[in-house]
PDB file of C-alpha atoms in Angstrom:
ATOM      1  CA  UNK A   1     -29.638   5.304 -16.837  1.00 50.00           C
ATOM      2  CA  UNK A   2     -29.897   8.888 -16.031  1.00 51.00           C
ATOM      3  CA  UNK A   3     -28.444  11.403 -18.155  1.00 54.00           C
ATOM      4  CA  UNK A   4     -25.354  12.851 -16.513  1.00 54.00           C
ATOM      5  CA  UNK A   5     -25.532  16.908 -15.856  1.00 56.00           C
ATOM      6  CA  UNK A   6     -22.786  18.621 -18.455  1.00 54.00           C
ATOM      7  CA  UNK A   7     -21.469  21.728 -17.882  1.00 53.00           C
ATOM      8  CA  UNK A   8     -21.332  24.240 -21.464  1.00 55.00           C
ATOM      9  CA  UNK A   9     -18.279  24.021 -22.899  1.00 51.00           C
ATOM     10  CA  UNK A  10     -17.083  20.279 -21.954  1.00 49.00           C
ATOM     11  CA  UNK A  11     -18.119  18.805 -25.084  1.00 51.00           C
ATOM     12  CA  UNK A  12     -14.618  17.624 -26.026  1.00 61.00           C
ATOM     13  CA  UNK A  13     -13.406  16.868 -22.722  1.00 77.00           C
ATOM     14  CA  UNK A  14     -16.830  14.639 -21.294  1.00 85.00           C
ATOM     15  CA  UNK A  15     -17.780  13.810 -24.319  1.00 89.00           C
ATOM     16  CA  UNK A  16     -20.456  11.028 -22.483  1.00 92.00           C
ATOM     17  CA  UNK A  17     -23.808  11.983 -22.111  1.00 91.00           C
ATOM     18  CA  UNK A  18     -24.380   8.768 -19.659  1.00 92.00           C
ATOM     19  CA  UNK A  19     -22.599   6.805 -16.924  1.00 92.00           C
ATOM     20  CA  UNK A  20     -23.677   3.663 -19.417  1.00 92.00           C
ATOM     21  CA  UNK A  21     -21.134   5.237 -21.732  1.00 93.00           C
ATOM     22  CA  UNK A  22     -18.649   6.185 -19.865  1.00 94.00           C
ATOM     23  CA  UNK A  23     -18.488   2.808 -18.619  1.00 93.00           C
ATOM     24  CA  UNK A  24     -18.743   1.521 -21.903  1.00 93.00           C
ATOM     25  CA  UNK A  25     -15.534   3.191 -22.836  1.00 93.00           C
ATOM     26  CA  UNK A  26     -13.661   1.859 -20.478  1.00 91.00           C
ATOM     27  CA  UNK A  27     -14.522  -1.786 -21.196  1.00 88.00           C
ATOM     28  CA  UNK A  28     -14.147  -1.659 -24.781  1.00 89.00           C
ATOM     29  CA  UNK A  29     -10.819  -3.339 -24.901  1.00 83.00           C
ATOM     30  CA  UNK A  30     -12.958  -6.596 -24.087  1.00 82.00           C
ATOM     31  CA  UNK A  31     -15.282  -6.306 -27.089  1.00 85.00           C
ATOM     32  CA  UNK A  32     -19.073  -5.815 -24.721  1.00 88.00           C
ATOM     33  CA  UNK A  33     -20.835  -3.210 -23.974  1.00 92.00           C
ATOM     34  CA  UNK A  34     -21.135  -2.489 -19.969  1.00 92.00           C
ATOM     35  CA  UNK A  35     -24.296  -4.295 -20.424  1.00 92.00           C
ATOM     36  CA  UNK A  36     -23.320  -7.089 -22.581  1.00 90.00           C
ATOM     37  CA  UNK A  37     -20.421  -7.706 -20.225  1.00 88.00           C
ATOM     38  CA  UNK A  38     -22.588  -7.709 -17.429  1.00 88.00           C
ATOM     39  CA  UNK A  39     -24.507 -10.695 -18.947  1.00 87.00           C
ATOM     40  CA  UNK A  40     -21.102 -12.800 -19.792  1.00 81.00           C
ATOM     41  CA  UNK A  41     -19.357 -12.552 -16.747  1.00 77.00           C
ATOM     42  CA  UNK A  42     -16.208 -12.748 -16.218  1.00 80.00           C
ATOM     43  CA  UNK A  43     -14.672 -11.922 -19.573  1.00 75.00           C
ATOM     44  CA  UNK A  44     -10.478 -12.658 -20.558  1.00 78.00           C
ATOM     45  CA  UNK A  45      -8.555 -11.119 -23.788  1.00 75.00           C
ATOM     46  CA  UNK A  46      -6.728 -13.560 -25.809  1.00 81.00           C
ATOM     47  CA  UNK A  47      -3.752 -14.270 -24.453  1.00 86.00           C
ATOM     48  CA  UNK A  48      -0.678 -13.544 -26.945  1.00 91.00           C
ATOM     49  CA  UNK A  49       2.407 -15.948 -26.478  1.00 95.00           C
ATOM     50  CA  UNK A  50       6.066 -14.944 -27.076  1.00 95.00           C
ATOM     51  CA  UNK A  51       4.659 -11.168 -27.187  1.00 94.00           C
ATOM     52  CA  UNK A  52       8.661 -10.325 -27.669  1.00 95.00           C
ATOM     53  CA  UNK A  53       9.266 -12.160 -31.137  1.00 95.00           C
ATOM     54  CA  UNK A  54       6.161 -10.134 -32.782  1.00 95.00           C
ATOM     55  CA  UNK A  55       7.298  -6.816 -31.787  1.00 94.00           C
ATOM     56  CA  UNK A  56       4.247  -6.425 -29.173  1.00 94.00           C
ATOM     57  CA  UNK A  57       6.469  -5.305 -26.346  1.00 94.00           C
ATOM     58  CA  UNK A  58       8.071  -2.299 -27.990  1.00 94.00           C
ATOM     59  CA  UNK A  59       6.600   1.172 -28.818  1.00 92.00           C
ATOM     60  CA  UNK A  60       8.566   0.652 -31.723  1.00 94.00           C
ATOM     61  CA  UNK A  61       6.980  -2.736 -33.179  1.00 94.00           C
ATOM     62  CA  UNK A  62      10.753  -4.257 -33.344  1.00 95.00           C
ATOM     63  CA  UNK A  63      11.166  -7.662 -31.746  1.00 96.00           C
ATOM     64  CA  UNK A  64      12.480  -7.578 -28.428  1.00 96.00           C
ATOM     65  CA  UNK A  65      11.714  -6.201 -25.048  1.00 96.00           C
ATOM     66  CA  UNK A  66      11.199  -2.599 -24.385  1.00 94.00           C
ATOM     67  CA  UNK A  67      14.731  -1.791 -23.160  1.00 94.00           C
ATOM     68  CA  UNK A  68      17.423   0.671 -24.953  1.00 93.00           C
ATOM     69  CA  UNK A  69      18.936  -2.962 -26.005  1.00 94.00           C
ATOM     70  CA  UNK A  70      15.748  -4.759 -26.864  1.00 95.00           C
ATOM     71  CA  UNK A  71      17.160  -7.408 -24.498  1.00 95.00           C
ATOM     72  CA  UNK A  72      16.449  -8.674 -20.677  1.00 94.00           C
ATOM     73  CA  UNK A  73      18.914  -6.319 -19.062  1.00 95.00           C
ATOM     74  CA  UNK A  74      20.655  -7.645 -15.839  1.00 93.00           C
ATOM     75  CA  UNK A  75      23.423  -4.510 -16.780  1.00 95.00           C
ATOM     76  CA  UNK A  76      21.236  -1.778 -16.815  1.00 94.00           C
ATOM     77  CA  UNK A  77      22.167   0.265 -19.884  1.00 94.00           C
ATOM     78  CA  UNK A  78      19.837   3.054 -18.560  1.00 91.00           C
ATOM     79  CA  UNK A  79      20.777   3.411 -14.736  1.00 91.00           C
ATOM     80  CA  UNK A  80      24.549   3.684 -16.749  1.00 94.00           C
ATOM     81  CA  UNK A  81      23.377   6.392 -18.637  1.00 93.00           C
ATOM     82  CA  UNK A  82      22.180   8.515 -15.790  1.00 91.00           C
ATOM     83  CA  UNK A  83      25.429   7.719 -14.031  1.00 92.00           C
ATOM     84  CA  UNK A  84      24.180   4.885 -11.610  1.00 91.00           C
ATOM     85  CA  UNK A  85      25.163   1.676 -10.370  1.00 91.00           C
ATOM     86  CA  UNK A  86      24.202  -0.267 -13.428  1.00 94.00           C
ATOM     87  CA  UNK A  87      23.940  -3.802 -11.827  1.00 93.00           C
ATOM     88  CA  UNK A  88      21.419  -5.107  -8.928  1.00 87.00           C
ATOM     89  CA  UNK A  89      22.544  -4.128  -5.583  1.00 82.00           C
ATOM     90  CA  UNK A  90      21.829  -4.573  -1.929  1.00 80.00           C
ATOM     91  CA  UNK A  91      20.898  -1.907   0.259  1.00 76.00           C
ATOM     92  CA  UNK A  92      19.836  -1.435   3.930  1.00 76.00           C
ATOM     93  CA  UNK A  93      16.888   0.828   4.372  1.00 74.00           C
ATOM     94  CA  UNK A  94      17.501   4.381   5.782  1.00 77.00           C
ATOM     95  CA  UNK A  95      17.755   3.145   9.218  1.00 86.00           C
ATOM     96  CA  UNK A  96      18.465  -0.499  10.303  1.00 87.00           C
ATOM     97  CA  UNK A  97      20.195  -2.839  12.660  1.00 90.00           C
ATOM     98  CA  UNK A  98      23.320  -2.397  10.288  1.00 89.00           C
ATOM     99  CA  UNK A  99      22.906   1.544   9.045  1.00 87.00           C
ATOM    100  CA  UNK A 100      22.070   2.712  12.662  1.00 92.00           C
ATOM    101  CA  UNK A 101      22.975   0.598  15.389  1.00 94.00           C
ATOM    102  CA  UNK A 102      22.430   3.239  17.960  1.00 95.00           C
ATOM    103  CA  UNK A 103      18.773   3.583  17.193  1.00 95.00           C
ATOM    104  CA  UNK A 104      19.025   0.095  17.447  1.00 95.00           C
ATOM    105  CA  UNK A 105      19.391  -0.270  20.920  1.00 96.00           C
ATOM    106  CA  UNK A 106      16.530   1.899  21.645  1.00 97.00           C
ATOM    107  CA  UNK A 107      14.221   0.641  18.945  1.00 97.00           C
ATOM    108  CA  UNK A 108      14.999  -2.761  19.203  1.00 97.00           C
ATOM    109  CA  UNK A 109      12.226  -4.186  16.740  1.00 97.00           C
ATOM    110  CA  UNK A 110      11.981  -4.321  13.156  1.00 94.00           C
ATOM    111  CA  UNK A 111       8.573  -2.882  12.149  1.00 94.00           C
ATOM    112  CA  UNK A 112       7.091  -3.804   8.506  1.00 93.00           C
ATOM    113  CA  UNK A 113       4.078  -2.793   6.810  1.00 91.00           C
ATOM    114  CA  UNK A 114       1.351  -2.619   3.821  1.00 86.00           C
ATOM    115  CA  UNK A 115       0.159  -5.883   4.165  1.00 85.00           C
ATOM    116  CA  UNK A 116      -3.853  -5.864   3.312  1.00 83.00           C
ATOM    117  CA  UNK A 117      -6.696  -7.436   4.703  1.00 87.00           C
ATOM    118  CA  UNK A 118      -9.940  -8.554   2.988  1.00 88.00           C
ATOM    119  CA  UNK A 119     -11.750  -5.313   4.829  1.00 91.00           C
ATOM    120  CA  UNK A 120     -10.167  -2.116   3.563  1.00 93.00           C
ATOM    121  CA  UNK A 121      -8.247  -1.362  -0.129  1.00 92.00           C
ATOM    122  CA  UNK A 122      -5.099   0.412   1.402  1.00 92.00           C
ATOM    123  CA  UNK A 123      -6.937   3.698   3.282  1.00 93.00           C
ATOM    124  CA  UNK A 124      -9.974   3.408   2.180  1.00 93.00           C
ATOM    125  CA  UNK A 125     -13.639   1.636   3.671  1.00 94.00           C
ATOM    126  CA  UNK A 126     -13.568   2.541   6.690  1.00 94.00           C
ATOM    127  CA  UNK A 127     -16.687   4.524   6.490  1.00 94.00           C
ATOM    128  CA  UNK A 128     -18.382   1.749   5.457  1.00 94.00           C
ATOM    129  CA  UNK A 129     -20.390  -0.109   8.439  1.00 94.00           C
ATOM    130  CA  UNK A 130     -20.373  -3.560   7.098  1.00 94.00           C
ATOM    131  CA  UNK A 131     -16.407  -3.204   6.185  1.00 94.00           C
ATOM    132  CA  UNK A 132     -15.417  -1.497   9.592  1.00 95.00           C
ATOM    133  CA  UNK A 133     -17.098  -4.342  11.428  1.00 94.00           C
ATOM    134  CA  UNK A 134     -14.434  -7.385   9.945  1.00 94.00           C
ATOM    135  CA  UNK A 135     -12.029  -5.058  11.125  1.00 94.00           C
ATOM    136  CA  UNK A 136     -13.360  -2.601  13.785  1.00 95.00           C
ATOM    137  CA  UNK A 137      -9.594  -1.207  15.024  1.00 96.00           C
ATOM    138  CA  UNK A 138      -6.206  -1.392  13.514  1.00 96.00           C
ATOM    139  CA  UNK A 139      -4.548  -4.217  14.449  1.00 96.00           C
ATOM    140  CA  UNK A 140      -0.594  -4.828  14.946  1.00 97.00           C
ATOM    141  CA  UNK A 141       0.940  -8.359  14.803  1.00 98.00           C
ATOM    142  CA  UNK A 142       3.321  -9.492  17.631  1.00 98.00           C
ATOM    143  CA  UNK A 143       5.129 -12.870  18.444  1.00 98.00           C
ATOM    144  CA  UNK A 144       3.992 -14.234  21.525  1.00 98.00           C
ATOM    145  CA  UNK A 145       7.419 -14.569  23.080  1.00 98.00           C
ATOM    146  CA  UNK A 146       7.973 -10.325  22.061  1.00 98.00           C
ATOM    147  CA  UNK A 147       4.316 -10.245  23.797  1.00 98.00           C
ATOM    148  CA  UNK A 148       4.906 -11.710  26.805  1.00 97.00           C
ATOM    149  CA  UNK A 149       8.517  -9.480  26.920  1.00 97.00           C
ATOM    150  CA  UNK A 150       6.238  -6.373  27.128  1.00 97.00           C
ATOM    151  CA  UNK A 151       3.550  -7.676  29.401  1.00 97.00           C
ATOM    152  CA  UNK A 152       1.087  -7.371  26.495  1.00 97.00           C
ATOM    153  CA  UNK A 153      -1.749  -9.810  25.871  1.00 97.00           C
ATOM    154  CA  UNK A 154      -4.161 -10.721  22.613  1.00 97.00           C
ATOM    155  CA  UNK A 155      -6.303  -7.204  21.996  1.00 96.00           C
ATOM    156  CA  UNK A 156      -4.524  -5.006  24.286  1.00 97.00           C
ATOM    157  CA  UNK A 157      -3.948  -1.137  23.060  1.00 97.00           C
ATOM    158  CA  UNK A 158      -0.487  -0.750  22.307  1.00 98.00           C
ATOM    159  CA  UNK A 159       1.817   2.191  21.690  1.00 98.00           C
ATOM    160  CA  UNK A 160       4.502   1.896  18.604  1.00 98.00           C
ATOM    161  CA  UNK A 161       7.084   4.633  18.685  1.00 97.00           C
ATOM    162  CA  UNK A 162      10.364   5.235  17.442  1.00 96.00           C
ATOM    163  CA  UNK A 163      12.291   8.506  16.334  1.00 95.00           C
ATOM    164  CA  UNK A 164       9.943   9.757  14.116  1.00 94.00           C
ATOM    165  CA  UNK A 165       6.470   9.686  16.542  1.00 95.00           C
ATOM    166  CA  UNK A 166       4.296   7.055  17.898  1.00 96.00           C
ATOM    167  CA  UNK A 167       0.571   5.357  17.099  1.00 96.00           C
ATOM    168  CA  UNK A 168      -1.533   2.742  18.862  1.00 97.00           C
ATOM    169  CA  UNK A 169      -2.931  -0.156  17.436  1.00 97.00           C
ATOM    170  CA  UNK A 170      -4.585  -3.618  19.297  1.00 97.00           C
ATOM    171  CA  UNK A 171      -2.460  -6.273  19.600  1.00 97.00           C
ATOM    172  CA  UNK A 172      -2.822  -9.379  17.908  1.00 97.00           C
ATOM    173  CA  UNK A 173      -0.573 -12.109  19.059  1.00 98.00           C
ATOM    174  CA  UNK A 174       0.250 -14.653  16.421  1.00 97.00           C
ATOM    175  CA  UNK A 175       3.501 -16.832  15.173  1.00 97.00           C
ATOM    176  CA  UNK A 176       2.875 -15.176  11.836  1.00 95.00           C
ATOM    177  CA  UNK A 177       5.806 -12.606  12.614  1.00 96.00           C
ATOM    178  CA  UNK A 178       9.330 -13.528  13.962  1.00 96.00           C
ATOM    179  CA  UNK A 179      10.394 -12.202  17.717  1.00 97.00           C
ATOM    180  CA  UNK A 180      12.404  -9.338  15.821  1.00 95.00           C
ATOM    181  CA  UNK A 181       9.437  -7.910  13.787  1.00 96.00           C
ATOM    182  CA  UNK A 182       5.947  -6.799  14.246  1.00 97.00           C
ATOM    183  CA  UNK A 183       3.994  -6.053  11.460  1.00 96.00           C
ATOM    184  CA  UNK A 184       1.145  -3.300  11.683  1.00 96.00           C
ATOM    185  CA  UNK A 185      -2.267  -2.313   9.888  1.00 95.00           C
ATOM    186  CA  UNK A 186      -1.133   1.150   7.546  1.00 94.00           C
ATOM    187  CA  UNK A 187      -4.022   3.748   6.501  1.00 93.00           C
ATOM    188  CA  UNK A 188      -5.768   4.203   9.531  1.00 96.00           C
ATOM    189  CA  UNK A 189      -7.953   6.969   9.615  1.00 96.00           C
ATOM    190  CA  UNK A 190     -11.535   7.345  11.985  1.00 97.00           C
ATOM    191  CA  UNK A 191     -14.870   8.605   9.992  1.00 96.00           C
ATOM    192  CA  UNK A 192     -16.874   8.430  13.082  1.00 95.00           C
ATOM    193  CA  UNK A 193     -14.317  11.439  14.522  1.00 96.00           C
ATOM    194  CA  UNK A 194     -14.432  14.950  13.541  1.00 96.00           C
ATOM    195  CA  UNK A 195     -13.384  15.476  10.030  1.00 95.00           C
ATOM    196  CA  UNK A 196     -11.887  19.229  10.923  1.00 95.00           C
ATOM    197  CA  UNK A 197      -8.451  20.626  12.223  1.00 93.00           C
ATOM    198  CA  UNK A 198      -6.855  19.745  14.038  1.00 94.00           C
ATOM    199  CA  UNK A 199      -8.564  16.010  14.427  1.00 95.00           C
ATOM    200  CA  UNK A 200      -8.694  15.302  10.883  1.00 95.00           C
ATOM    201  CA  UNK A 201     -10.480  12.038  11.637  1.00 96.00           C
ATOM    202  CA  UNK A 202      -8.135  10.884  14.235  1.00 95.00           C
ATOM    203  CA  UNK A 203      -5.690   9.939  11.763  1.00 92.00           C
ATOM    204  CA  UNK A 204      -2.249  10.570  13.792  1.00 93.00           C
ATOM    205  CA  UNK A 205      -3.532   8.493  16.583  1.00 95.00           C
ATOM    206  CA  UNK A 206      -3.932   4.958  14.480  1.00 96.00           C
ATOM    207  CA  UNK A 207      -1.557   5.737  11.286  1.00 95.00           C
ATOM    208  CA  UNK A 208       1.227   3.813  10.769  1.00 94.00           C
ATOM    209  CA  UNK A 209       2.882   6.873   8.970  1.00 93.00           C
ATOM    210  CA  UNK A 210       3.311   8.751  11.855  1.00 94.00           C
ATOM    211  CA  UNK A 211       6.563   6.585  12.526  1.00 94.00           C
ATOM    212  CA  UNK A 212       7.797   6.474   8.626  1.00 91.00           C
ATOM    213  CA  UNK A 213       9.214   8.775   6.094  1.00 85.00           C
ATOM    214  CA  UNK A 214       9.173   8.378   2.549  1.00 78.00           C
ATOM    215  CA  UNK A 215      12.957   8.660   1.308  1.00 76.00           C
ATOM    216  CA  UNK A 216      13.623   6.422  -1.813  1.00 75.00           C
ATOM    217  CA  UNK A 217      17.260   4.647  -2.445  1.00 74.00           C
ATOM    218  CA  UNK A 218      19.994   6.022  -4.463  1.00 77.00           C
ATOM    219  CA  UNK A 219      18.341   5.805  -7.582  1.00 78.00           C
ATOM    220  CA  UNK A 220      15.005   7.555  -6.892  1.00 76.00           C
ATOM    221  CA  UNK A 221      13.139   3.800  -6.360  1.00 74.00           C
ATOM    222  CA  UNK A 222      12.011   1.774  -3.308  1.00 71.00           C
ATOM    223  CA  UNK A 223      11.490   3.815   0.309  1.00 71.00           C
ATOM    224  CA  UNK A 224      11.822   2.306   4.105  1.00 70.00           C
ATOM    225  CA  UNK A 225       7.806   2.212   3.901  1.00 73.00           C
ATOM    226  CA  UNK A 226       7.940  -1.538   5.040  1.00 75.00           C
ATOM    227  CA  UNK A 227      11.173  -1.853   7.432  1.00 80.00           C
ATOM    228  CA  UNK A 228      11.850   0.534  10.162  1.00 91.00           C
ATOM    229  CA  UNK A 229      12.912   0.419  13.962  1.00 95.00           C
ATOM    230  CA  UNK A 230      10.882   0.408  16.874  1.00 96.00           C
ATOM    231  CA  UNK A 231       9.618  -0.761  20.021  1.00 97.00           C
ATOM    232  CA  UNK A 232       6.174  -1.429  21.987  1.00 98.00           C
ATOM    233  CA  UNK A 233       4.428  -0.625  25.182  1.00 97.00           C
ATOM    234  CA  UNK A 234       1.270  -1.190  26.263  1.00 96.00           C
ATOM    235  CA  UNK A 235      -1.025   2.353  26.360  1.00 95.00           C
ATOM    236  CA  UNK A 236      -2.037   3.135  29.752  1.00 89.00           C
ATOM    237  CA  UNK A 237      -5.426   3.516  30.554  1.00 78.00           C
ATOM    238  CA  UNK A 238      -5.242   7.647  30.114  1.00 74.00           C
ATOM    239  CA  UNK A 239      -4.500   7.143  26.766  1.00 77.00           C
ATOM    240  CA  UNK A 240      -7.451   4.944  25.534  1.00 69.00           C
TER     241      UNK A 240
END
């Protein structure tokens, strides 16, 4: 393989002279060369039982797991050090049926996202043809009864809005979501469209983030990027 271009001066830092040992570096944990790995296949590291009796799981080789206690902690020593809720609690996302029952009534749908297809790796792949044609549009799933509430049929252009802003996605009308829900496509962007401001590859017209905000729970973890209000209308035809 080619010999990768250095810049003076990042000896230390890129110490590879090759991509063959770059990515030789990287596999090293399994014992092959890039090469040699290629040739074996798929290749699996022993597999180490009771990892917690042999002092494996702790940076300080002591038996246990790597928790202030050394124990599986239901009573979270740590969250009661920083002055949190120690034990496991329940909480409803930032706004809910329960947390904001006013929104409620105008958003009347429970909207939940993330999940992946075979196609894309979270927002990336779109610019690539073969990818973009398993899934050629973002796609948002509705149950038929919700469907036929809102006049909307399999593939139609619909608009999902709440609070926060709106983006379209085609309808695909399946049992795989309750009446309450809908579940859309997330990390739609368009490489086709014009990468420059204020387009920026279309992204506010398909992203699913245009209707979310990332605010985390009490103790810094977890955010409402999977359950929020809203409702659906079919786009009219000025807006395709």
């Amino acid at each position: 393989m080619a010999a990768i271009n250095r810049p003076e001066g990042k000896q230390r830092t890129w110490p590879w002279a090759t991509e063959d040992e770059v990515y030789d570096e990287i596999v090293k944990p399994s014992g092959f060369t890039f090469h040699e790995l290629m040739e074996q296949g798929p290749v699996y590291q022993k597999y180490i039982y009771k990892k917690y009796e042999k002092g494996l799981m702790r940076p300080d080789g002591q038996p246990g797991f790597n928790t202030p206690t050394g124990r599986i902690e239901f009573y979270s020593t740590l969250f009661q050090a920083y002055g949190y809720d120690p034990l496991p609690y329940i909480e409803e996302p930032g706004i809910g049926p329960v947390s904001t029952p006013d929104l409620y009534e105008k958003y009347p749908l429970i909207m939940i996202t993330g999940a992946r297809t075979t196609s894309f790796f979270h927002s990336e792949h779109r610019q690539i043809p073969y990818l973009r044609q398993l899934t050629p549009d973002p796609w948002v799933q509705i149950n038929p009864k919700t469907a036929a509430e809102h006049n909307i049929s399999e593939g139609d252009w619909v608009w999902i809005e709440n609070h926060r802003g709106r983006c379209r996605q085609r309808a695909r009308v399946t049992h795989e979501v309750s009446e309450k829900e809908i579940a859309a496509q997330h990390g739609w962007w368009f490489p086709e469209q014009d990468g420059a401001e204020p387009n920026l590859y279309g992204f506010r017209q398909s992203n699913i983030n245009q209707l979310l905000a990332n605010k985390p729970g009490r103790t810094g973890f977890g955010a409402d990027l999977k359950c929020t209000l809203c409702k659906i209308y079919r786009c009219s035809e000025e807006d395709l």
